[in-house]
Amino acid sequence: MNKAEIIAILKEAAHDQNVKKNISEAELKNSLKELGIDSLQGMGIIIYMENKIGKQVADEELTKIKTGNDLVEVFHKLSK
């Protein structure tokens, strides 16, 4: 799965979790908070993406997710 596909899933997940802000690719460098994602929504997004991709993020990887790009990178690695 390529990064564009991961980003599309992230956008679906954000919509599913009622994130009010539309996330653009340029904004992925921002923190999850700056993207309008609170901690509960963040976990919901991760679970949505895990279900969509069919793989689970390791606990130690979860603590490294601070930005939208981090989220994309973690799932990009998982999808290989």
PDB file of N, CA, C and O in Angstrom, chain B, residues numbered from 101:
ATOM      1  N   MET B 101       0.848  -1.174   0.000  1.00  0.00           N
ATOM      2  CA  MET B 101       0.000   0.000   0.000  1.00  0.00           C
ATOM      3  C   MET B 101       0.894   1.237   0.000  1.00  0.00           C
ATOM      4  O   MET B 101       1.834   1.331   0.790  1.00  0.00           O
ATOM      5  N   ASN B 102       0.598   2.183  -0.886  1.00  0.00           N
ATOM      6  CA  ASN B 102       1.440   3.383  -0.949  1.00  0.00           C
ATOM      7  C   ASN B 102       0.929   4.465   0.011  1.00  0.00           C
ATOM      8  O   ASN B 102      -0.146   4.338   0.595  1.00  0.00           O
ATOM      9  N   LYS B 103       1.717   5.519   0.158  1.00  0.00           N
ATOM     10  CA  LYS B 103       1.389   6.569   1.124  1.00  0.00           C
ATOM     11  C   LYS B 103       0.097   7.294   0.769  1.00  0.00           C
ATOM     12  O   LYS B 103      -0.652   7.689   1.662  1.00  0.00           O
ATOM     13  N   ALA B 104      -0.172   7.472  -0.511  1.00  0.00           N
ATOM     14  CA  ALA B 104      -1.409   8.147  -0.919  1.00  0.00           C
ATOM     15  C   ALA B 104      -2.630   7.345  -0.456  1.00  0.00           C
ATOM     16  O   ALA B 104      -3.631   7.921  -0.030  1.00  0.00           O
ATOM     17  N   GLU B 105      -2.542   6.023  -0.540  1.00  0.00           N
ATOM     18  CA  GLU B 105      -3.638   5.172  -0.080  1.00  0.00           C
ATOM     19  C   GLU B 105      -3.796   5.258   1.438  1.00  0.00           C
ATOM     20  O   GLU B 105      -4.914   5.280   1.951  1.00  0.00           O
ATOM     21  N   ILE B 106      -2.671   5.307   2.150  1.00  0.00           N
ATOM     22  CA  ILE B 106      -2.696   5.438   3.614  1.00  0.00           C
ATOM     23  C   ILE B 106      -3.333   6.777   4.001  1.00  0.00           C
ATOM     24  O   ILE B 106      -4.152   6.840   4.918  1.00  0.00           O
ATOM     25  N   ILE B 107      -2.951   7.837   3.298  1.00  0.00           N
ATOM     26  CA  ILE B 107      -3.516   9.165   3.581  1.00  0.00           C
ATOM     27  C   ILE B 107      -5.020   9.161   3.331  1.00  0.00           C
ATOM     28  O   ILE B 107      -5.775   9.751   4.104  1.00  0.00           O
ATOM     29  N   ALA B 108      -5.461   8.509   2.272  1.00  0.00           N
ATOM     30  CA  ALA B 108      -6.900   8.421   1.989  1.00  0.00           C
ATOM     31  C   ALA B 108      -7.627   7.705   3.127  1.00  0.00           C
ATOM     32  O   ALA B 108      -8.716   8.117   3.525  1.00  0.00           O
ATOM     33  N   ILE B 109      -7.029   6.638   3.649  1.00  0.00           N
ATOM     34  CA  ILE B 109      -7.632   5.909   4.773  1.00  0.00           C
ATOM     35  C   ILE B 109      -7.638   6.794   6.021  1.00  0.00           C
ATOM     36  O   ILE B 109      -8.612   6.791   6.774  1.00  0.00           O
ATOM     37  N   LEU B 110      -6.570   7.545   6.244  1.00  0.00           N
ATOM     38  CA  LEU B 110      -6.513   8.473   7.372  1.00  0.00           C
ATOM     39  C   LEU B 110      -7.651   9.490   7.284  1.00  0.00           C
ATOM     40  O   LEU B 110      -8.306   9.777   8.286  1.00  0.00           O
ATOM     41  N   LYS B 111      -7.883  10.026   6.106  1.00  0.00           N
ATOM     42  CA  LYS B 111      -8.966  10.999   5.920  1.00  0.00           C
ATOM     43  C   LYS B 111     -10.327  10.356   6.187  1.00  0.00           C
ATOM     44  O   LYS B 111     -11.190  10.970   6.812  1.00  0.00           O
ATOM     45  N   GLU B 112     -10.521   9.121   5.715  1.00  0.00           N
ATOM     46  CA  GLU B 112     -11.766   8.388   5.995  1.00  0.00           C
ATOM     47  C   GLU B 112     -11.939   8.216   7.499  1.00  0.00           C
ATOM     48  O   GLU B 112     -13.020   8.437   8.045  1.00  0.00           O
ATOM     49  N   ALA B 113     -10.852   7.816   8.158  1.00  0.00           N
ATOM     50  CA  ALA B 113     -10.882   7.566   9.600  1.00  0.00           C
ATOM     51  C   ALA B 113     -11.202   8.854  10.357  1.00  0.00           C
ATOM     52  O   ALA B 113     -11.988   8.839  11.304  1.00  0.00           O
ATOM     53  N   ALA B 114     -10.600   9.959   9.947  1.00  0.00           N
ATOM     54  CA  ALA B 114     -10.852  11.245  10.600  1.00  0.00           C
ATOM     55  C   ALA B 114     -12.325  11.631  10.444  1.00  0.00           C
ATOM     56  O   ALA B 114     -12.952  12.107  11.391  1.00  0.00           O
ATOM     57  N   HIS B 115     -12.865  11.427   9.256  1.00  0.00           N
ATOM     58  CA  HIS B 115     -14.291  11.702   9.029  1.00  0.00           C
ATOM     59  C   HIS B 115     -15.150  10.805   9.907  1.00  0.00           C
ATOM     60  O   HIS B 115     -16.126  11.264  10.499  1.00  0.00           O
ATOM     61  N   ASP B 116     -14.790   9.523   9.994  1.00  0.00           N
ATOM     62  CA  ASP B 116     -15.520   8.559  10.815  1.00  0.00           C
ATOM     63  C   ASP B 116     -15.523   8.965  12.288  1.00  0.00           C
ATOM     64  O   ASP B 116     -16.495   8.717  13.002  1.00  0.00           O
ATOM     65  N   GLN B 117     -14.434   9.589  12.740  1.00  0.00           N
ATOM     66  CA  GLN B 117     -14.291  10.001  14.134  1.00  0.00           C
ATOM     67  C   GLN B 117     -14.761  11.437  14.378  1.00  0.00           C
ATOM     68  O   GLN B 117     -14.499  12.016  15.432  1.00  0.00           O
ATOM     69  N   ASN B 118     -15.452  11.997  13.397  1.00  0.00           N
ATOM     70  CA  ASN B 118     -16.030  13.350  13.511  1.00  0.00           C
ATOM     71  C   ASN B 118     -14.998  14.447  13.761  1.00  0.00           C
ATOM     72  O   ASN B 118     -15.268  15.410  14.478  1.00  0.00           O
ATOM     73  N   VAL B 119     -13.816  14.293  13.167  1.00  0.00           N
ATOM     74  CA  VAL B 119     -12.821  15.367  13.222  1.00  0.00           C
ATOM     75  C   VAL B 119     -13.362  16.499  12.353  1.00  0.00           C
ATOM     76  O   VAL B 119     -13.661  16.300  11.176  1.00  0.00           O
ATOM     77  N   LYS B 120     -13.484  17.675  12.938  1.00  0.00           N
ATOM     78  CA  LYS B 120     -14.142  18.787  12.255  1.00  0.00           C
ATOM     79  C   LYS B 120     -13.313  19.385  11.122  1.00  0.00           C
ATOM     80  O   LYS B 120     -13.862  19.941  10.171  1.00  0.00           O
ATOM     81  N   LYS B 121     -12.002  19.270  11.225  1.00  0.00           N
ATOM     82  CA  LYS B 121     -11.103  19.870  10.240  1.00  0.00           C
ATOM     83  C   LYS B 121     -10.816  18.872   9.116  1.00  0.00           C
ATOM     84  O   LYS B 121     -10.562  17.695   9.374  1.00  0.00           O
ATOM     85  N   ASN B 122     -10.857  19.348   7.869  1.00  0.00           N
ATOM     86  CA  ASN B 122     -10.427  18.513   6.747  1.00  0.00           C
ATOM     87  C   ASN B 122      -8.907  18.503   6.734  1.00  0.00           C
ATOM     88  O   ASN B 122      -8.272  19.557   6.774  1.00  0.00           O
ATOM     89  N   ILE B 123      -8.331  17.324   6.680  1.00  0.00           N
ATOM     90  CA  ILE B 123      -6.874  17.182   6.759  1.00  0.00           C
ATOM     91  C   ILE B 123      -6.293  17.162   5.352  1.00  0.00           C
ATOM     92  O   ILE B 123      -6.645  16.314   4.531  1.00  0.00           O
ATOM     93  N   SER B 124      -5.397  18.110   5.087  1.00  0.00           N
ATOM     94  CA  SER B 124      -4.720  18.133   3.793  1.00  0.00           C
ATOM     95  C   SER B 124      -3.337  17.502   3.941  1.00  0.00           C
ATOM     96  O   SER B 124      -2.797  17.397   5.042  1.00  0.00           O
ATOM     97  N   GLU B 125      -2.786  17.089   2.816  1.00  0.00           N
ATOM     98  CA  GLU B 125      -1.452  16.477   2.840  1.00  0.00           C
ATOM     99  C   GLU B 125      -0.405  17.438   3.401  1.00  0.00           C
ATOM    100  O   GLU B 125       0.507  17.016   4.111  1.00  0.00           O
ATOM    101  N   ALA B 126      -0.532  18.717   3.086  1.00  0.00           N
ATOM    102  CA  ALA B 126       0.425  19.721   3.548  1.00  0.00           C
ATOM    103  C   ALA B 126       0.393  19.870   5.065  1.00  0.00           C
ATOM    104  O   ALA B 126       1.399  20.241   5.668  1.00  0.00           O
ATOM    105  N   GLU B 127      -0.749  19.584   5.688  1.00  0.00           N
ATOM    106  CA  GLU B 127      -0.888  19.744   7.136  1.00  0.00           C
ATOM    107  C   GLU B 127      -0.417  18.532   7.937  1.00  0.00           C
ATOM    108  O   GLU B 127      -0.386  18.594   9.166  1.00  0.00           O
ATOM    109  N   LEU B 128      -0.056  17.446   7.286  1.00  0.00           N
ATOM    110  CA  LEU B 128       0.316  16.232   7.993  1.00  0.00           C
ATOM    111  C   LEU B 128       1.550  16.397   8.875  1.00  0.00           C
ATOM    112  O   LEU B 128       1.782  15.593   9.778  1.00  0.00           O
ATOM    113  N   LYS B 129       2.338  17.430   8.617  1.00  0.00           N
ATOM    114  CA  LYS B 129       3.516  17.697   9.453  1.00  0.00           C
ATOM    115  C   LYS B 129       3.106  18.231  10.825  1.00  0.00           C
ATOM    116  O   LYS B 129       3.912  18.228  11.756  1.00  0.00           O
ATOM    117  N   ASN B 130       1.877  18.683  10.954  1.00  0.00           N
ATOM    118  CA  ASN B 130       1.378  19.243  12.206  1.00  0.00           C
ATOM    119  C   ASN B 130       1.074  18.153  13.228  1.00  0.00           C
ATOM    120  O   ASN B 130       0.866  16.989  12.886  1.00  0.00           O
ATOM    121  N   SER B 131       1.054  18.568  14.492  1.00  0.00           N
ATOM    122  CA  SER B 131       0.695  17.622  15.558  1.00  0.00           C
ATOM    123  C   SER B 131      -0.758  17.203  15.396  1.00  0.00           C
ATOM    124  O   SER B 131      -1.546  17.884  14.739  1.00  0.00           O
ATOM    125  N   LEU B 132      -1.102  16.071  16.005  1.00  0.00           N
ATOM    126  CA  LEU B 132      -2.482  15.603  15.941  1.00  0.00           C
ATOM    127  C   LEU B 132      -3.418  16.652  16.537  1.00  0.00           C
ATOM    128  O   LEU B 132      -4.515  16.868  16.021  1.00  0.00           O
ATOM    129  N   LYS B 133      -2.995  17.300  17.614  1.00  0.00           N
ATOM    130  CA  LYS B 133      -3.806  18.344  18.239  1.00  0.00           C
ATOM    131  C   LYS B 133      -4.053  19.494  17.267  1.00  0.00           C
ATOM    132  O   LYS B 133      -5.169  20.006  17.174  1.00  0.00           O
ATOM    133  N   GLU B 134      -3.007  19.900  16.542  1.00  0.00           N
ATOM    134  CA  GLU B 134      -3.144  20.983  15.555  1.00  0.00           C
ATOM    135  C   GLU B 134      -4.060  20.574  14.402  1.00  0.00           C
ATOM    136  O   GLU B 134      -4.665  21.424  13.748  1.00  0.00           O
ATOM    137  N   LEU B 135      -4.154  19.280  14.161  1.00  0.00           N
ATOM    138  CA  LEU B 135      -5.052  18.771  13.121  1.00  0.00           C
ATOM    139  C   LEU B 135      -6.493  18.656  13.626  1.00  0.00           C
ATOM    140  O   LEU B 135      -7.389  18.258  12.882  1.00  0.00           O
ATOM    141  N   GLY B 136      -6.706  19.006  14.893  1.00  0.00           N
ATOM    142  CA  GLY B 136      -8.046  18.953  15.458  1.00  0.00           C
ATOM    143  C   GLY B 136      -8.424  17.582  15.989  1.00  0.00           C
ATOM    144  O   GLY B 136      -9.603  17.276  16.163  1.00  0.00           O
ATOM    145  N   ILE B 137      -7.402  16.750  16.249  1.00  0.00           N
ATOM    146  CA  ILE B 137      -7.639  15.376  16.706  1.00  0.00           C
ATOM    147  C   ILE B 137      -7.294  15.284  18.187  1.00  0.00           C
ATOM    148  O   ILE B 137      -6.142  15.479  18.575  1.00  0.00           O
ATOM    149  N   ASP B 138      -8.306  14.983  19.022  1.00  0.00           N
ATOM    150  CA  ASP B 138      -8.021  14.791  20.444  1.00  0.00           C
ATOM    151  C   ASP B 138      -7.580  13.342  20.674  1.00  0.00           C
ATOM    152  O   ASP B 138      -7.566  12.540  19.741  1.00  0.00           O
ATOM    153  N   SER B 139      -7.225  13.013  21.906  1.00  0.00           N
ATOM    154  CA  SER B 139      -6.664  11.686  22.188  1.00  0.00           C
ATOM    155  C   SER B 139      -7.658  10.560  21.922  1.00  0.00           C
ATOM    156  O   SER B 139      -7.271   9.504  21.422  1.00  0.00           O
ATOM    157  N   LEU B 140      -8.924  10.767  22.244  1.00  0.00           N
ATOM    158  CA  LEU B 140      -9.935   9.741  21.999  1.00  0.00           C
ATOM    159  C   LEU B 140     -10.147   9.533  20.499  1.00  0.00           C
ATOM    160  O   LEU B 140     -10.240   8.398  20.030  1.00  0.00           O
ATOM    161  N   GLN B 141     -10.221  10.622  19.761  1.00  0.00           N
ATOM    162  CA  GLN B 141     -10.345  10.524  18.302  1.00  0.00           C
ATOM    163  C   GLN B 141      -9.106   9.865  17.703  1.00  0.00           C
ATOM    164  O   GLN B 141      -9.202   9.085  16.755  1.00  0.00           O
ATOM    165  N   GLY B 142      -7.941  10.186  18.267  1.00  0.00           N
ATOM    166  CA  GLY B 142      -6.700   9.594  17.781  1.00  0.00           C
ATOM    167  C   GLY B 142      -6.725   8.079  17.888  1.00  0.00           C
ATOM    168  O   GLY B 142      -6.339   7.380  16.951  1.00  0.00           O
ATOM    169  N   MET B 143      -7.178   7.568  19.030  1.00  0.00           N
ATOM    170  CA  MET B 143      -7.267   6.114  19.201  1.00  0.00           C
ATOM    171  C   MET B 143      -8.313   5.530  18.249  1.00  0.00           C
ATOM    172  O   MET B 143      -8.112   4.453  17.688  1.00  0.00           O
ATOM    173  N   GLY B 144      -9.416   6.234  18.071  1.00  0.00           N
ATOM    174  CA  GLY B 144     -10.442   5.777  17.137  1.00  0.00           C
ATOM    175  C   GLY B 144      -9.918   5.705  15.711  1.00  0.00           C
ATOM    176  O   GLY B 144     -10.230   4.770  14.973  1.00  0.00           O
ATOM    177  N   ILE B 145      -9.119   6.697  15.326  1.00  0.00           N
ATOM    178  CA  ILE B 145      -8.513   6.718  13.989  1.00  0.00           C
ATOM    179  C   ILE B 145      -7.563   5.540  13.826  1.00  0.00           C
ATOM    180  O   ILE B 145      -7.575   4.863  12.798  1.00  0.00           O
ATOM    181  N   ILE B 146      -6.740   5.297  14.841  1.00  0.00           N
ATOM    182  CA  ILE B 146      -5.788   4.181  14.772  1.00  0.00           C
ATOM    183  C   ILE B 146      -6.535   2.855  14.647  1.00  0.00           C
ATOM    184  O   ILE B 146      -6.164   2.014  13.828  1.00  0.00           O
ATOM    185  N   ILE B 147      -7.567   2.661  15.437  1.00  0.00           N
ATOM    186  CA  ILE B 147      -8.346   1.410  15.369  1.00  0.00           C
ATOM    187  C   ILE B 147      -9.012   1.264  14.004  1.00  0.00           C
ATOM    188  O   ILE B 147      -9.012   0.176  13.427  1.00  0.00           O
ATOM    189  N   TYR B 148      -9.577   2.346  13.487  1.00  0.00           N
ATOM    190  CA  TYR B 148     -10.199   2.327  12.158  1.00  0.00           C
ATOM    191  C   TYR B 148      -9.172   1.908  11.110  1.00  0.00           C
ATOM    192  O   TYR B 148      -9.445   1.052  10.268  1.00  0.00           O
ATOM    193  N   MET B 149      -7.993   2.517  11.170  1.00  0.00           N
ATOM    194  CA  MET B 149      -6.954   2.226  10.184  1.00  0.00           C
ATOM    195  C   MET B 149      -6.433   0.798  10.334  1.00  0.00           C
ATOM    196  O   MET B 149      -6.171   0.130   9.334  1.00  0.00           O
ATOM    197  N   GLU B 150      -6.281   0.326  11.565  1.00  0.00           N
ATOM    198  CA  GLU B 150      -5.858  -1.060  11.785  1.00  0.00           C
ATOM    199  C   GLU B 150      -6.860  -2.026  11.151  1.00  0.00           C
ATOM    200  O   GLU B 150      -6.468  -2.982  10.483  1.00  0.00           O
ATOM    201  N   ASN B 151      -8.129  -1.777  11.359  1.00  0.00           N
ATOM    202  CA  ASN B 151      -9.176  -2.634  10.789  1.00  0.00           C
ATOM    203  C   ASN B 151      -9.174  -2.577   9.268  1.00  0.00           C
ATOM    204  O   ASN B 151      -9.336  -3.601   8.606  1.00  0.00           O
ATOM    205  N   LYS B 152      -8.993  -1.397   8.720  1.00  0.00           N
ATOM    206  CA  LYS B 152      -9.009  -1.218   7.261  1.00  0.00           C
ATOM    207  C   LYS B 152      -7.794  -1.902   6.607  1.00  0.00           C
ATOM    208  O   LYS B 152      -7.917  -2.514   5.546  1.00  0.00           O
ATOM    209  N   ILE B 153      -6.625  -1.792   7.249  1.00  0.00           N
ATOM    210  CA  ILE B 153      -5.393  -2.360   6.691  1.00  0.00           C
ATOM    211  C   ILE B 153      -5.228  -3.827   7.082  1.00  0.00           C
ATOM    212  O   ILE B 153      -4.565  -4.596   6.386  1.00  0.00           O
ATOM    213  N   GLY B 154      -5.839  -4.204   8.203  1.00  0.00           N
ATOM    214  CA  GLY B 154      -5.775  -5.594   8.633  1.00  0.00           C
ATOM    215  C   GLY B 154      -4.543  -5.941   9.446  1.00  0.00           C
ATOM    216  O   GLY B 154      -4.186  -7.113   9.570  1.00  0.00           O
ATOM    217  N   LYS B 155      -3.891  -4.931  10.000  1.00  0.00           N
ATOM    218  CA  LYS B 155      -2.704  -5.148  10.840  1.00  0.00           C
ATOM    219  C   LYS B 155      -2.775  -4.224  12.045  1.00  0.00           C
ATOM    220  O   LYS B 155      -3.358  -3.142  11.985  1.00  0.00           O
ATOM    221  N   GLN B 156      -2.169  -4.673  13.143  1.00  0.00           N
ATOM    222  CA  GLN B 156      -2.225  -3.911  14.386  1.00  0.00           C
ATOM    223  C   GLN B 156      -0.891  -3.223  14.664  1.00  0.00           C
ATOM    224  O   GLN B 156       0.176  -3.794  14.440  1.00  0.00           O
ATOM    225  N   VAL B 157      -0.971  -1.991  15.152  1.00  0.00           N
ATOM    226  CA  VAL B 157       0.217  -1.222  15.521  1.00  0.00           C
ATOM    227  C   VAL B 157       0.710  -1.709  16.886  1.00  0.00           C
ATOM    228  O   VAL B 157      -0.077  -1.850  17.822  1.00  0.00           O
ATOM    229  N   ALA B 158       2.002  -1.960  16.992  1.00  0.00           N
ATOM    230  CA  ALA B 158       2.604  -2.378  18.261  1.00  0.00           C
ATOM    231  C   ALA B 158       2.532  -1.225  19.263  1.00  0.00           C
ATOM    232  O   ALA B 158       2.617  -0.055  18.888  1.00  0.00           O
ATOM    233  N   ASP B 159       2.375  -1.569  20.532  1.00  0.00           N
ATOM    234  CA  ASP B 159       2.253  -0.557  21.585  1.00  0.00           C
ATOM    235  C   ASP B 159       3.417   0.432  21.581  1.00  0.00           C
ATOM    236  O   ASP B 159       3.216   1.632  21.771  1.00  0.00           O
ATOM    237  N   GLU B 160       4.627  -0.070  21.367  1.00  0.00           N
ATOM    238  CA  GLU B 160       5.787   0.834  21.379  1.00  0.00           C
ATOM    239  C   GLU B 160       5.752   1.826  20.212  1.00  0.00           C
ATOM    240  O   GLU B 160       6.313   2.917  20.310  1.00  0.00           O
ATOM    241  N   GLU B 161       5.101   1.454  19.118  1.00  0.00           N
ATOM    242  CA  GLU B 161       4.957   2.371  17.977  1.00  0.00           C
ATOM    243  C   GLU B 161       3.910   3.443  18.276  1.00  0.00           C
ATOM    244  O   GLU B 161       4.033   4.580  17.821  1.00  0.00           O
ATOM    245  N   LEU B 162       2.888   3.079  19.038  1.00  0.00           N
ATOM    246  CA  LEU B 162       1.813   4.028  19.363  1.00  0.00           C
ATOM    247  C   LEU B 162       2.354   5.268  20.070  1.00  0.00           C
ATOM    248  O   LEU B 162       1.895   6.382  19.821  1.00  0.00           O
ATOM    249  N   THR B 163       3.323   5.069  20.947  1.00  0.00           N
ATOM    250  CA  THR B 163       3.868   6.192  21.709  1.00  0.00           C
ATOM    251  C   THR B 163       4.669   7.158  20.834  1.00  0.00           C
ATOM    252  O   THR B 163       4.935   8.288  21.242  1.00  0.00           O
ATOM    253  N   LYS B 164       5.047   6.725  19.651  1.00  0.00           N
ATOM    254  CA  LYS B 164       5.843   7.566  18.745  1.00  0.00           C
ATOM    255  C   LYS B 164       4.974   8.439  17.848  1.00  0.00           C
ATOM    256  O   LYS B 164       5.491   9.328  17.171  1.00  0.00           O
ATOM    257  N   ILE B 165       3.673   8.205  17.831  1.00  0.00           N
ATOM    258  CA  ILE B 165       2.773   8.936  16.928  1.00  0.00           C
ATOM    259  C   ILE B 165       2.427  10.288  17.538  1.00  0.00           C
ATOM    260  O   ILE B 165       1.682  10.377  18.514  1.00  0.00           O
ATOM    261  N   LYS B 166       2.979  11.330  16.945  1.00  0.00           N
ATOM    262  CA  LYS B 166       2.744  12.701  17.422  1.00  0.00           C
ATOM    263  C   LYS B 166       2.135  13.595  16.333  1.00  0.00           C
ATOM    264  O   LYS B 166       1.420  14.552  16.634  1.00  0.00           O
ATOM    265  N   THR B 167       2.429  13.271  15.061  1.00  0.00           N
ATOM    266  CA  THR B 167       1.959  14.089  13.939  1.00  0.00           C
ATOM    267  C   THR B 167       1.189  13.223  12.942  1.00  0.00           C
ATOM    268  O   THR B 167       1.181  11.995  13.030  1.00  0.00           O
ATOM    269  N   GLY B 168       0.559  13.887  12.011  1.00  0.00           N
ATOM    270  CA  GLY B 168      -0.112  13.155  10.935  1.00  0.00           C
ATOM    271  C   GLY B 168       0.876  12.324  10.129  1.00  0.00           C
ATOM    272  O   GLY B 168       0.576  11.196   9.737  1.00  0.00           O
ATOM    273  N   ASN B 169       2.062  12.888   9.882  1.00  0.00           N
ATOM    274  CA  ASN B 169       3.087  12.145   9.145  1.00  0.00           C
ATOM    275  C   ASN B 169       3.528  10.888   9.895  1.00  0.00           C
ATOM    276  O   ASN B 169       3.771   9.847   9.285  1.00  0.00           O
ATOM    277  N   ASP B 170       3.630  10.994  11.228  1.00  0.00           N
ATOM    278  CA  ASP B 170       3.990   9.814  12.031  1.00  0.00           C
ATOM    279  C   ASP B 170       2.963   8.707  11.817  1.00  0.00           C
ATOM    280  O   ASP B 170       3.316   7.539  11.651  1.00  0.00           O
ATOM    281  N   LEU B 171       1.710   9.085  11.823  1.00  0.00           N
ATOM    282  CA  LEU B 171       0.623   8.124  11.641  1.00  0.00           C
ATOM    283  C   LEU B 171       0.715   7.455  10.271  1.00  0.00           C
ATOM    284  O   LEU B 171       0.577   6.238  10.150  1.00  0.00           O
ATOM    285  N   VAL B 172       0.950   8.264   9.249  1.00  0.00           N
ATOM    286  CA  VAL B 172       1.091   7.717   7.891  1.00  0.00           C
ATOM    287  C   VAL B 172       2.285   6.772   7.809  1.00  0.00           C
ATOM    288  O   VAL B 172       2.181   5.696   7.221  1.00  0.00           O
ATOM    289  N   GLU B 173       3.419   7.162   8.392  1.00  0.00           N
ATOM    290  CA  GLU B 173       4.629   6.343   8.331  1.00  0.00           C
ATOM    291  C   GLU B 173       4.451   5.003   9.033  1.00  0.00           C
ATOM    292  O   GLU B 173       4.867   3.969   8.511  1.00  0.00           O
ATOM    293  N   VAL B 174       3.836   5.014  10.211  1.00  0.00           N
ATOM    294  CA  VAL B 174       3.614   3.771  10.957  1.00  0.00           C
ATOM    295  C   VAL B 174       2.780   2.802  10.126  1.00  0.00           C
ATOM    296  O   VAL B 174       3.115   1.621  10.032  1.00  0.00           O
ATOM    297  N   PHE B 175       1.700   3.288   9.526  1.00  0.00           N
ATOM    298  CA  PHE B 175       0.838   2.408   8.746  1.00  0.00           C
ATOM    299  C   PHE B 175       1.459   2.035   7.405  1.00  0.00           C
ATOM    300  O   PHE B 175       1.176   0.961   6.874  1.00  0.00           O
ATOM    301  N   HIS B 176       2.292   2.897   6.854  1.00  0.00           N
ATOM    302  CA  HIS B 176       2.996   2.562   5.616  1.00  0.00           C
ATOM    303  C   HIS B 176       3.942   1.396   5.850  1.00  0.00           C
ATOM    304  O   HIS B 176       4.005   0.471   5.039  1.00  0.00           O
ATOM    305  N   LYS B 177       4.684   1.434   6.966  1.00  0.00           N
ATOM    306  CA  LYS B 177       5.591   0.330   7.320  1.00  0.00           C
ATOM    307  C   LYS B 177       4.814  -0.969   7.540  1.00  0.00           C
ATOM    308  O   LYS B 177       5.234  -2.039   7.101  1.00  0.00           O
ATOM    309  N   LEU B 178       3.670  -0.856   8.228  1.00  0.00           N
ATOM    310  CA  LEU B 178       2.847  -2.049   8.512  1.00  0.00           C
ATOM    311  C   LEU B 178       2.309  -2.691   7.244  1.00  0.00           C
ATOM    312  O   LEU B 178       2.163  -3.911   7.168  1.00  0.00           O
ATOM    313  N   SER B 179       2.018  -1.868   6.261  1.00  0.00           N
ATOM    314  CA  SER B 179       1.354  -2.386   5.059  1.00  0.00           C
ATOM    315  C   SER B 179       2.306  -3.068   4.085  1.00  0.00           C
ATOM    316  O   SER B 179       1.861  -3.664   3.104  1.00  0.00           O
ATOM    317  N   LYS B 180       3.598  -2.990   4.338  1.00  0.00           N
ATOM    318  CA  LYS B 180       4.591  -3.599   3.416  1.00  0.00           C
ATOM    319  C   LYS B 180       4.638  -5.091   3.586  1.00  0.00           C
ATOM    320  O   LYS B 180       5.407  -5.766   2.901  1.00  0.00           O
TER     321      LYS B 180
END
